[in-house]
PDB file of C-alpha atoms and ligand atoms in Angstrom:
ATOM      1  CA  MET A1330      13.380  66.717 109.397  1.00  0.00           C
ATOM      2  CA  LYS A1331      11.806  67.550 106.058  1.00  0.00           C
ATOM      3  CA  THR A1332      13.494  66.270 102.933  1.00  0.00           C
ATOM      4  CA  VAL A1333      14.043  68.315  99.784  1.00  0.00           C
ATOM      5  CA  ALA A1334      11.323  66.352  97.977  1.00  0.00           C
ATOM      6  CA  ALA A1335       8.802  66.769 100.794  1.00  0.00           C
ATOM      7  CA  ALA A1336       9.515  70.476 101.080  1.00  0.00           C
ATOM      8  CA  LEU A1337       9.042  70.913  97.331  1.00  0.00           C
ATOM      9  CA  ARG A1338       5.760  68.983  97.415  1.00  0.00           C
ATOM     10  CA  ALA A1339       4.344  71.058 100.234  1.00  0.00           C
ATOM     11  CA  ALA A1340       5.479  74.353  98.683  1.00  0.00           C
ATOM     12  CA  THR A1341       4.077  73.439  95.255  1.00  0.00           C
ATOM     13  CA  GLN A1342       0.744  72.781  96.864  1.00  0.00           C
ATOM     14  CA  SER A1343       0.682  76.060  98.741  1.00  0.00           C
ATOM     15  CA  LEU A1344       1.549  77.965  95.537  1.00  0.00           C
ATOM     16  CA  GLN A1345      -1.081  76.267  93.416  1.00  0.00           C
ATOM     17  CA  ALA A1346      -3.721  78.928  93.878  1.00  0.00           C
ATOM     18  CA  ARG A1347      -1.329  81.758  93.078  1.00  0.00           C
ATOM     19  CA  SER A1348       1.007  80.652  90.345  1.00  0.00           C
ATOM     20  CA  ASP A1349       0.706  78.734  87.057  1.00  0.00           C
ATOM     21  CA  THR A1350       4.288  77.675  87.567  1.00  0.00           C
ATOM     22  CA  ASP A1351       3.918  76.420  91.133  1.00  0.00           C
ATOM     23  CA  ALA A1352       6.375  73.509  90.948  1.00  0.00           C
ATOM     24  CA  LEU A1353       8.981  75.548  89.114  1.00  0.00           C
ATOM     25  CA  ASP A1354       8.638  78.471  91.535  1.00  0.00           C
ATOM     26  CA  ALA A1355       9.109  76.115  94.485  1.00  0.00           C
ATOM     27  CA  GLN A1356      12.250  74.663  92.896  1.00  0.00           C
ATOM     28  CA  VAL A1357      13.703  78.073  92.093  1.00  0.00           C
ATOM     29  CA  LEU A1358      13.155  79.269  95.666  1.00  0.00           C
ATOM     30  CA  LEU A1359      14.551  76.136  97.275  1.00  0.00           C
ATOM     31  CA  ALA A1360      17.556  76.259  94.951  1.00  0.00           C
ATOM     32  CA  GLU A1361      18.114  79.804  96.184  1.00  0.00           C
ATOM     33  CA  VAL A1362      17.930  78.723  99.835  1.00  0.00           C
ATOM     34  CA  CYS A1363      20.229  75.724  99.351  1.00  0.00           C
ATOM     35  CA  GLY A1364      22.702  77.516  97.104  1.00  0.00           C
ATOM     36  CA  ARG A1365      22.287  74.749  94.507  1.00  0.00           C
ATOM     37  CA  ASP A1366      20.693  74.534  91.096  1.00  0.00           C
ATOM     38  CA  ARG A1367      17.346  72.921  90.314  1.00  0.00           C
ATOM     39  CA  ALA A1368      18.964  69.824  88.802  1.00  0.00           C
ATOM     40  CA  TRP A1369      20.744  69.183  92.107  1.00  0.00           C
ATOM     41  CA  LEU A1370      17.468  69.429  94.034  1.00  0.00           C
ATOM     42  CA  LEU A1371      15.754  66.976  91.742  1.00  0.00           C
ATOM     43  CA  ALA A1372      18.627  64.506  92.070  1.00  0.00           C
ATOM     44  CA  HIS A1373      18.776  64.825  95.877  1.00  0.00           C
ATOM     45  CA  GLY A1374      15.150  64.620  96.957  1.00  0.00           C
ATOM     46  CA  ASP A1375      16.015  62.508  99.986  1.00  0.00           C
ATOM     47  CA  ARG A1376      18.398  65.048 101.523  1.00  0.00           C
ATOM     48  CA  PRO A1377      17.142  66.662 104.713  1.00  0.00           C
ATOM     49  CA  LEU A1378      16.842  70.450 104.980  1.00  0.00           C
ATOM     50  CA  THR A1379      18.450  72.048 108.003  1.00  0.00           C
ATOM     51  CA  PRO A1380      15.974  73.883 110.245  1.00  0.00           C
ATOM     52  CA  PRO A1381      17.262  77.321 109.129  1.00  0.00           C
ATOM     53  CA  GLN A1382      16.926  76.273 105.468  1.00  0.00           C
ATOM     54  CA  ALA A1383      13.395  75.013 106.097  1.00  0.00           C
ATOM     55  CA  ARG A1384      12.447  78.270 107.856  1.00  0.00           C
ATOM     56  CA  ARG A1385      13.915  80.476 105.152  1.00  0.00           C
ATOM     57  CA  PHE A1386      12.244  78.427 102.445  1.00  0.00           C
ATOM     58  CA  SER A1387       8.844  78.775 104.148  1.00  0.00           C
ATOM     59  CA  ALA A1388       9.309  82.529 104.395  1.00  0.00           C
ATOM     60  CA  LEU A1389      10.125  82.854 100.671  1.00  0.00           C
ATOM     61  CA  VAL A1390       7.246  80.582  99.654  1.00  0.00           C
ATOM     62  CA  ALA A1391       4.869  82.673 101.774  1.00  0.00           C
ATOM     63  CA  ARG A1392       5.965  85.812  99.919  1.00  0.00           C
ATOM     64  CA  ARG A1393       5.422  84.137  96.567  1.00  0.00           C
ATOM     65  CA  ALA A1394       2.015  82.901  97.769  1.00  0.00           C
ATOM     66  CA  GLN A1395       1.104  86.563  98.344  1.00  0.00           C
ATOM     67  CA  GLY A1396       1.816  87.228  94.682  1.00  0.00           C
ATOM     68  CA  GLU A1397       5.233  88.847  95.014  1.00  0.00           C
ATOM     69  CA  PRO A1398       7.165  88.258  91.775  1.00  0.00           C
ATOM     70  CA  LEU A1399       9.952  85.701  91.910  1.00  0.00           C
ATOM     71  CA  ALA A1400      12.413  88.287  90.614  1.00  0.00           C
ATOM     72  CA  TYR A1401      11.863  90.577  93.626  1.00  0.00           C
ATOM     73  CA  ILE A1402      12.114  87.665  96.044  1.00  0.00           C
ATOM     74  CA  ARG A1403      15.392  86.503  94.472  1.00  0.00           C
ATOM     75  CA  ARG A1404      16.492  90.118  93.786  1.00  0.00           C
ATOM     76  CA  ARG A1405      17.640  89.117  90.338  1.00  0.00           C
ATOM     77  CA  GLN A1406      16.324  88.554  86.831  1.00  0.00           C
ATOM     78  CA  ALA A1407      17.995  87.207  83.722  1.00  0.00           C
ATOM     79  CA  PHE A1408      17.695  89.325  80.592  1.00  0.00           C
ATOM     80  CA  PHE A1409      19.400  88.424  77.329  1.00  0.00           C
ATOM     81  CA  ASP A1410      21.383  85.758  79.223  1.00  0.00           C
ATOM     82  CA  ARG A1411      22.783  88.326  81.592  1.00  0.00           C
ATOM     83  CA  ASP A1412      22.158  88.656  85.300  1.00  0.00           C
ATOM     84  CA  PHE A1413      20.469  91.818  86.607  1.00  0.00           C
ATOM     85  CA  HIS A1414      19.811  92.983  90.125  1.00  0.00           C
ATOM     86  CA  VAL A1415      16.213  94.114  90.626  1.00  0.00           C
ATOM     87  CA  SER A1416      14.379  95.748  93.504  1.00  0.00           C
ATOM     88  CA  PRO A1417      10.855  97.164  93.795  1.00  0.00           C
ATOM     89  CA  ALA A1418      12.357 100.486  92.638  1.00  0.00           C
ATOM     90  CA  VAL A1419      12.482  99.126  89.072  1.00  0.00           C
ATOM     91  CA  LEU A1420      10.318  97.240  86.620  1.00  0.00           C
ATOM     92  CA  ILE A1421      11.368  93.611  86.217  1.00  0.00           C
ATOM     93  CA  PRO A1422      12.963  93.160  82.768  1.00  0.00           C
ATOM     94  CA  ARG A1423      10.635  91.204  80.450  1.00  0.00           C
ATOM     95  CA  PRO A1424      11.552  88.764  77.683  1.00  0.00           C
ATOM     96  CA  GLU A1425       9.372  90.826  75.282  1.00  0.00           C
ATOM     97  CA  SER A1426      11.872  93.675  75.587  1.00  0.00           C
ATOM     98  CA  GLU A1427      14.610  91.486  74.112  1.00  0.00           C
ATOM     99  CA  LEU A1428      13.138  92.271  70.688  1.00  0.00           C
ATOM    100  CA  LEU A1429      14.062  95.913  71.160  1.00  0.00           C
ATOM    101  CA  LEU A1430      17.617  94.955  72.029  1.00  0.00           C
ATOM    102  CA  GLU A1431      17.857  92.648  69.018  1.00  0.00           C
ATOM    103  CA  LEU A1432      16.781  95.505  66.747  1.00  0.00           C
ATOM    104  CA  ALA A1433      19.386  97.775  68.329  1.00  0.00           C
ATOM    105  CA  LEU A1434      22.110  95.159  67.778  1.00  0.00           C
ATOM    106  CA  ALA A1435      21.027  94.624  64.169  1.00  0.00           C
ATOM    107  CA  HIS A1436      21.438  98.354  63.612  1.00  0.00           C
ATOM    108  CA  ALA A1437      24.828  98.660  65.337  1.00  0.00           C
ATOM    109  CA  PRO A1438      27.712  96.608  63.878  1.00  0.00           C
ATOM    110  CA  PRO A1439      30.084  94.918  66.351  1.00  0.00           C
ATOM    111  CA  ASP A1440      32.584  97.796  66.149  1.00  0.00           C
ATOM    112  CA  PHE A1441      29.850 100.435  66.631  1.00  0.00           C
ATOM    113  CA  SER A1442      31.376 103.382  68.472  1.00  0.00           C
ATOM    114  CA  GLY A1443      28.468 105.841  68.497  1.00  0.00           C
ATOM    115  CA  THR A1444      26.543 107.242  71.448  1.00  0.00           C
ATOM    116  CA  VAL A1445      23.591 105.256  72.762  1.00  0.00           C
ATOM    117  CA  ALA A1446      21.120 106.417  75.377  1.00  0.00           C
ATOM    118  CA  GLU A1447      18.600 104.371  77.283  1.00  0.00           C
ATOM    119  CA  ILE A1448      15.898 106.706  78.568  1.00  0.00           C
ATOM    120  CA  GLY A1449      13.988 105.707  81.697  1.00  0.00           C
ATOM    121  CA  ALA A1450      16.483 102.918  82.125  1.00  0.00           C
ATOM    122  CA  GLY A1451      15.190 101.443  85.401  1.00  0.00           C
ATOM    123  CA  SER A1452      17.379  98.387  86.049  1.00  0.00           C
ATOM    124  CA  GLY A1453      19.342  99.364  82.932  1.00  0.00           C
ATOM    125  CA  ALA A1454      18.851  95.948  81.347  1.00  0.00           C
ATOM    126  CA  LEU A1455      18.573  97.229  77.752  1.00  0.00           C
ATOM    127  CA  GLY A1456      21.431  99.731  77.840  1.00  0.00           C
ATOM    128  CA  ILE A1457      23.745  97.547  79.905  1.00  0.00           C
ATOM    129  CA  ALA A1458      23.198  94.401  77.825  1.00  0.00           C
ATOM    130  CA  PHE A1459      23.861  96.556  74.753  1.00  0.00           C
ATOM    131  CA  ALA A1460      27.056  97.914  76.329  1.00  0.00           C
ATOM    132  CA  THR A1461      28.357  94.395  76.974  1.00  0.00           C
ATOM    133  CA  LEU A1462      27.807  93.460  73.326  1.00  0.00           C
ATOM    134  CA  ARG A1463      29.053  96.687  71.735  1.00  0.00           C
ATOM    135  CA  PRO A1464      32.058  97.517  73.912  1.00  0.00           C
ATOM    136  CA  ARG A1465      33.168 100.509  71.826  1.00  0.00           C
ATOM    137  CA  ALA A1466      29.829 102.319  72.180  1.00  0.00           C
ATOM    138  CA  ARG A1467      29.457 105.243  74.541  1.00  0.00           C
ATOM    139  CA  VAL A1468      26.381 104.411  76.636  1.00  0.00           C
ATOM    140  CA  ILE A1469      24.262 106.833  78.663  1.00  0.00           C
ATOM    141  CA  LEU A1470      21.527 105.682  81.042  1.00  0.00           C
ATOM    142  CA  THR A1471      18.929 108.144  82.311  1.00  0.00           C
ATOM    143  CA  ASP A1472      16.105 107.832  84.804  1.00  0.00           C
ATOM    144  CA  ILE A1473      13.997 110.281  86.758  1.00  0.00           C
ATOM    145  CA  SER A1474      14.238 108.010  89.814  1.00  0.00           C
ATOM    146  CA  PRO A1475      17.481 108.150  91.820  1.00  0.00           C
ATOM    147  CA  ALA A1476      16.556 104.788  93.382  1.00  0.00           C
ATOM    148  CA  ALA A1477      16.337 103.225  89.924  1.00  0.00           C
ATOM    149  CA  LEU A1478      19.733 104.666  88.973  1.00  0.00           C
ATOM    150  CA  THR A1479      21.203 103.060  92.087  1.00  0.00           C
ATOM    151  CA  VAL A1480      19.961  99.689  90.822  1.00  0.00           C
ATOM    152  CA  ALA A1481      21.312 100.393  87.334  1.00  0.00           C
ATOM    153  CA  ARG A1482      24.748 101.206  88.792  1.00  0.00           C
ATOM    154  CA  VAL A1483      24.832  97.820  90.533  1.00  0.00           C
ATOM    155  CA  ASN A1484      24.004  96.193  87.210  1.00  0.00           C
ATOM    156  CA  ALA A1485      26.671  98.042  85.276  1.00  0.00           C
ATOM    157  CA  ARG A1486      29.257  96.853  87.764  1.00  0.00           C
ATOM    158  CA  ARG A1487      27.880  93.313  87.774  1.00  0.00           C
ATOM    159  CA  ASN A1488      28.098  93.172  83.984  1.00  0.00           C
ATOM    160  CA  GLY A1489      31.496  94.811  83.731  1.00  0.00           C
ATOM    161  CA  VAL A1490      30.511  97.972  81.840  1.00  0.00           C
ATOM    162  CA  ASN A1491      30.907 101.631  82.625  1.00  0.00           C
ATOM    163  CA  PRO A1492      28.060 103.761  81.231  1.00  0.00           C
ATOM    164  CA  THR A1493      27.302 107.381  82.136  1.00  0.00           C
ATOM    165  CA  PHE A1494      24.335 107.826  84.498  1.00  0.00           C
ATOM    166  CA  LEU A1495      22.146 110.924  84.303  1.00  0.00           C
ATOM    167  CA  GLN A1496      19.192 111.649  86.553  1.00  0.00           C
ATOM    168  CA  GLY A1497      16.261 113.547  85.113  1.00  0.00           C
ATOM    169  CA  ASP A1498      12.987 113.602  83.227  1.00  0.00           C
ATOM    170  CA  LEU A1499      13.071 111.902  79.794  1.00  0.00           C
ATOM    171  CA  LEU A1500      15.409 113.811  77.464  1.00  0.00           C
ATOM    172  CA  LEU A1501      16.039 116.791  79.732  1.00  0.00           C
ATOM    173  CA  PRO A1502      19.378 115.532  81.077  1.00  0.00           C
ATOM    174  CA  LEU A1503      20.627 115.041  77.505  1.00  0.00           C
ATOM    175  CA  LEU A1504      19.350 118.438  76.383  1.00  0.00           C
ATOM    176  CA  ALA A1505      20.971 120.088  79.409  1.00  0.00           C
ATOM    177  CA  ARG A1506      24.357 118.700  78.415  1.00  0.00           C
ATOM    178  CA  GLY A1507      23.961 119.189  74.691  1.00  0.00           C
ATOM    179  CA  GLU A1508      24.288 115.443  74.109  1.00  0.00           C
ATOM    180  CA  ARG A1509      23.522 114.004  70.672  1.00  0.00           C
ATOM    181  CA  VAL A1510      22.876 110.313  70.273  1.00  0.00           C
ATOM    182  CA  ASP A1511      23.084 107.856  67.385  1.00  0.00           C
ATOM    183  CA  LEU A1512      20.783 105.320  68.958  1.00  0.00           C
ATOM    184  CA  LEU A1513      18.073 105.760  71.560  1.00  0.00           C
ATOM    185  CA  LEU A1514      16.366 102.951  73.469  1.00  0.00           C
ATOM    186  CA  ALA A1515      13.425 103.290  75.824  1.00  0.00           C
ATOM    187  CA  ASN A1516      10.882 101.151  77.576  1.00  0.00           C
ATOM    188  CA  LEU A1517       8.870 104.006  79.065  1.00  0.00           C
ATOM    189  CA  PRO A1518       5.695 103.607  81.111  1.00  0.00           C
ATOM    190  CA  TYR A1519       2.854 102.948  78.652  1.00  0.00           C
ATOM    191  CA  VAL A1520      -0.009 101.453  80.658  1.00  0.00           C
ATOM    192  CA  ARG A1521      -3.218 103.518  80.622  1.00  0.00           C
ATOM    193  CA  SER A1522      -3.794 105.042  84.074  1.00  0.00           C
ATOM    194  CA  GLU A1523      -7.297 103.613  84.324  1.00  0.00           C
ATOM    195  CA  ASP A1524      -6.029 100.074  83.596  1.00  0.00           C
ATOM    196  CA  LEU A1525      -3.381 100.154  86.292  1.00  0.00           C
ATOM    197  CA  PRO A1526      -5.397  99.388  89.430  1.00  0.00           C
ATOM    198  CA  GLY A1527      -6.753  96.187  87.855  1.00  0.00           C
ATOM    199  CA  LEU A1528      -3.410  94.832  86.710  1.00  0.00           C
ATOM    200  CA  GLU A1529      -1.391  92.247  88.599  1.00  0.00           C
ATOM    201  CA  VAL A1530       1.880  94.011  87.666  1.00  0.00           C
ATOM    202  CA  SER A1531       0.796  97.167  89.470  1.00  0.00           C
ATOM    203  CA  ARG A1532       0.472  95.345  92.800  1.00  0.00           C
ATOM    204  CA  HIS A1533       4.221  94.967  93.128  1.00  0.00           C
ATOM    205  CA  GLU A1534       6.027  96.893  90.412  1.00  0.00           C
ATOM    206  CA  PRO A1535       6.537 100.670  90.590  1.00  0.00           C
ATOM    207  CA  TRP A1536       3.685 102.753  89.207  1.00  0.00           C
ATOM    208  CA  ILE A1537       6.144 105.368  88.074  1.00  0.00           C
ATOM    209  CA  ALA A1538       7.508 102.767  85.634  1.00  0.00           C
ATOM    210  CA  LEU A1539       4.067 101.767  84.336  1.00  0.00           C
ATOM    211  CA  ASP A1540       1.683 104.734  84.358  1.00  0.00           C
ATOM    212  CA  GLY A1541       1.565 106.298  80.901  1.00  0.00           C
ATOM    213  CA  GLY A1542      -1.379 108.643  81.516  1.00  0.00           C
ATOM    214  CA  ALA A1543      -4.875 108.613  80.030  1.00  0.00           C
ATOM    215  CA  GLU A1544      -4.001 106.806  76.769  1.00  0.00           C
ATOM    216  CA  GLY A1545      -0.739 105.372  78.038  1.00  0.00           C
ATOM    217  CA  LEU A1546       1.202 107.525  75.597  1.00  0.00           C
ATOM    218  CA  ASP A1547       1.969 110.649  77.641  1.00  0.00           C
ATOM    219  CA  LEU A1548       5.665 109.938  78.084  1.00  0.00           C
ATOM    220  CA  ILE A1549       6.181 108.501  74.621  1.00  0.00           C
ATOM    221  CA  ARG A1550       4.525 111.605  73.134  1.00  0.00           C
ATOM    222  CA  ARG A1551       6.762 113.932  75.148  1.00  0.00           C
ATOM    223  CA  LEU A1552       9.876 111.993  74.238  1.00  0.00           C
ATOM    224  CA  LEU A1553       9.026 112.009  70.531  1.00  0.00           C
ATOM    225  CA  ARG A1554       8.401 115.743  70.617  1.00  0.00           C
ATOM    226  CA  ASP A1555      11.969 116.446  71.776  1.00  0.00           C
ATOM    227  CA  LEU A1556      13.597 113.568  69.909  1.00  0.00           C
ATOM    228  CA  PRO A1557      15.056 115.528  66.956  1.00  0.00           C
ATOM    229  CA  ARG A1558      16.865 117.830  69.399  1.00  0.00           C
ATOM    230  CA  VAL A1559      18.941 115.002  70.899  1.00  0.00           C
ATOM    231  CA  CYS A1560      19.479 112.886  67.793  1.00  0.00           C
ATOM    232  CA  GLN A1561      22.279 112.948  65.264  1.00  0.00           C
ATOM    233  CA  PRO A1562      21.010 112.960  61.680  1.00  0.00           C
ATOM    234  CA  GLY A1563      20.272 109.347  60.731  1.00  0.00           C
ATOM    235  CA  ALA A1564      19.811 108.251  64.355  1.00  0.00           C
ATOM    236  CA  LEU A1565      17.520 105.373  65.248  1.00  0.00           C
ATOM    237  CA  ALA A1566      15.041 105.469  68.130  1.00  0.00           C
ATOM    238  CA  LEU A1567      13.480 102.250  69.408  1.00  0.00           C
ATOM    239  CA  LEU A1568      10.591 102.608  71.839  1.00  0.00           C
ATOM    240  CA  GLU A1569       8.646  99.809  73.458  1.00  0.00           C
ATOM    241  CA  ILE A1570       4.889 100.343  73.164  1.00  0.00           C
ATOM    242  CA  GLY A1571       1.709  98.592  74.288  1.00  0.00           C
ATOM    243  CA  MET A1572      -0.033  96.155  71.976  1.00  0.00           C
ATOM    244  CA  LEU A1573      -2.922  98.539  71.243  1.00  0.00           C
ATOM    245  CA  GLN A1574      -0.777 101.613  70.666  1.00  0.00           C
ATOM    246  CA  GLY A1575       0.752 100.857  67.260  1.00  0.00           C
ATOM    247  CA  ALA A1576      -1.467 103.121  65.148  1.00  0.00           C
ATOM    248  CA  GLU A1577      -1.291 106.115  67.471  1.00  0.00           C
ATOM    249  CA  ALA A1578       2.470 105.699  68.010  1.00  0.00           C
ATOM    250  CA  LEU A1579       2.969 105.674  64.215  1.00  0.00           C
ATOM    251  CA  ARG A1580       0.914 108.835  63.866  1.00  0.00           C
ATOM    252  CA  LEU A1581       2.945 110.607  66.553  1.00  0.00           C
ATOM    253  CA  ALA A1582       6.257 109.529  65.036  1.00  0.00           C
ATOM    254  CA  ARG A1583       5.256 110.508  61.472  1.00  0.00           C
ATOM    255  CA  ALA A1584       4.883 114.105  62.632  1.00  0.00           C
ATOM    256  CA  LEU A1585       8.709 114.135  62.882  1.00  0.00           C
ATOM    257  CA  ARG A1586       8.949 113.353  59.152  1.00  0.00           C
ATOM    258  CA  PRO A1587      11.494 110.560  59.716  1.00  0.00           C
ATOM    259  CA  ARG A1588      13.179 108.607  56.898  1.00  0.00           C
ATOM    260  CA  GLN A1589      11.469 105.516  58.081  1.00  0.00           C
ATOM    261  CA  VAL A1590       8.957 104.621  60.748  1.00  0.00           C
ATOM    262  CA  ARG A1591       7.525 101.198  61.549  1.00  0.00           C
ATOM    263  CA  VAL A1592       5.804  99.273  64.284  1.00  0.00           C
ATOM    264  CA  LEU A1593       7.193  95.792  64.850  1.00  0.00           C
ATOM    265  CA  PRO A1594       5.415  92.867  66.501  1.00  0.00           C
ATOM    266  CA  ASP A1595       6.893  90.622  69.178  1.00  0.00           C
ATOM    267  CA  LEU A1596       6.978  86.826  69.002  1.00  0.00           C
ATOM    268  CA  ALA A1597       3.364  86.722  70.131  1.00  0.00           C
ATOM    269  CA  GLY A1598       2.449  88.819  67.080  1.00  0.00           C
ATOM    270  CA  LEU A1599       1.530  91.866  69.181  1.00  0.00           C
ATOM    271  CA  ASP A1600       2.694  95.404  68.393  1.00  0.00           C
ATOM    272  CA  ARG A1601       5.704  95.957  70.627  1.00  0.00           C
ATOM    273  CA  VAL A1602       8.319  98.317  69.205  1.00  0.00           C
ATOM    274  CA  LEU A1603       8.121 101.700  67.516  1.00  0.00           C
ATOM    275  CA  TYR A1604      11.078 102.042  65.135  1.00  0.00           C
ATOM    276  CA  VAL A1605      11.884 105.612  64.116  1.00  0.00           C
ATOM    277  CA  HIS A1606      14.793 106.223  61.766  1.00  0.00           C
ATOM    278  CA  LEU A1607      15.360 109.970  61.695  1.00  0.00           C
TER     279      LEU A1607
HETATM  280  N1  LIG B1821       5.227  95.236  80.100  1.00  0.00           N
HETATM  281  C1  LIG B1821       4.447  95.926  81.070  1.00  0.00           C
HETATM  282  C2  LIG B1821       3.069  95.309  81.098  1.00  0.00           C
HETATM  283  O1  LIG B1821       2.913  94.348  81.781  1.00  0.00           O
HETATM  284  C3  LIG B1821       4.369  97.396  80.777  1.00  0.00           C
HETATM  285  C4  LIG B1821       5.691  97.991  80.833  1.00  0.00           C
HETATM  286  C5  LIG B1821       5.668  99.450  80.564  1.00  0.00           C
HETATM  287  O2  LIG B1821       4.744 100.208  80.885  1.00  0.00           O
HETATM  288  N2  LIG B1821       6.712  99.876  79.967  1.00  0.00           N
HETATM  289  O3  LIG B1821       2.159  95.733  80.439  1.00  0.00           O
END
C-alpha cells in the first residue's frame, strides 16, 4: 500500500509539467481526500492510504494535470479569509479583487447601513464578504446567469448573510425596481475577445464572466452609462478593470462629471480598480 509520502512524491512529479506549485497542489488535493490539513500529511508521511483514498487521489491529480484549477476540483476558494463555493458557472475569486473590497470597506464605516449592490456577482465573493463585515448594510447581488446566482445563494448561506438576489443584465434589475444604491461593486468581464482563446483562464472559467468585447470594456461602458440612474447622490462605484484599461476607463467615467474619479493600482502596481465618486 502506498504511503502518504510516496503518494505525494508521485503526484508532485506528475504535476510538474502543468503547475508551478506542483508539491503544494499535491498536498492540497491529498489533504482533501484524507480530510486532514497539510500539516498533518507532512507529519504522517509513513501512513498508508486506503485503496479508495489512493484511487480518489489519483483521479483528482489527473484532473489537475489536465489544467483544471484547484478551486474547481475542490469546489471551494478562500477570499478575504472566507470560504466560498465555486463551480464552473462562476469565475474563481482572485486575490487581486481584495483591493476592491478593501476600498469599499474604507468607504463604509462599521455601522454603514446604506444599500450596496454587487453587479455581475458570480460567486458573490465581493458582496457577501462585504455583507459579513458590514452587517447593517442592505446588500443586493445581481447576475445575468441563473447558474451563477445559485452559487451565490450557497455562499450567502455558508457565510451567514442574507442579501437580495436579482437576475438580469447589469443594472437593468435595479432600474426595473427603482433601486438606488450608495455603493456599487463590480468585477465585470473585461478581457478583450481576441485575447480570450489564448488565455489559460478561458480553458476552464466561464467565457460569459471574462469576455468584455473588442476592447474589453463593453460591459463597463454600458454600466457606466446607466450608473447615475441607480446611484444616490454621493455614491461610490468601484469597478475592477484590466491593467491596460486605466486611461480609457478614466475617460469613460469622466463623462459622468463625478466629484472624483481615480484608477488605483493593485499590489503588483498594475491598474486594477476604477473609483468613481458621484
Ligand atoms: N482576472 C481575470 C484575468 O485573468 C479577468 C477577470 C475579468 O474579466 N473580470 O484576467
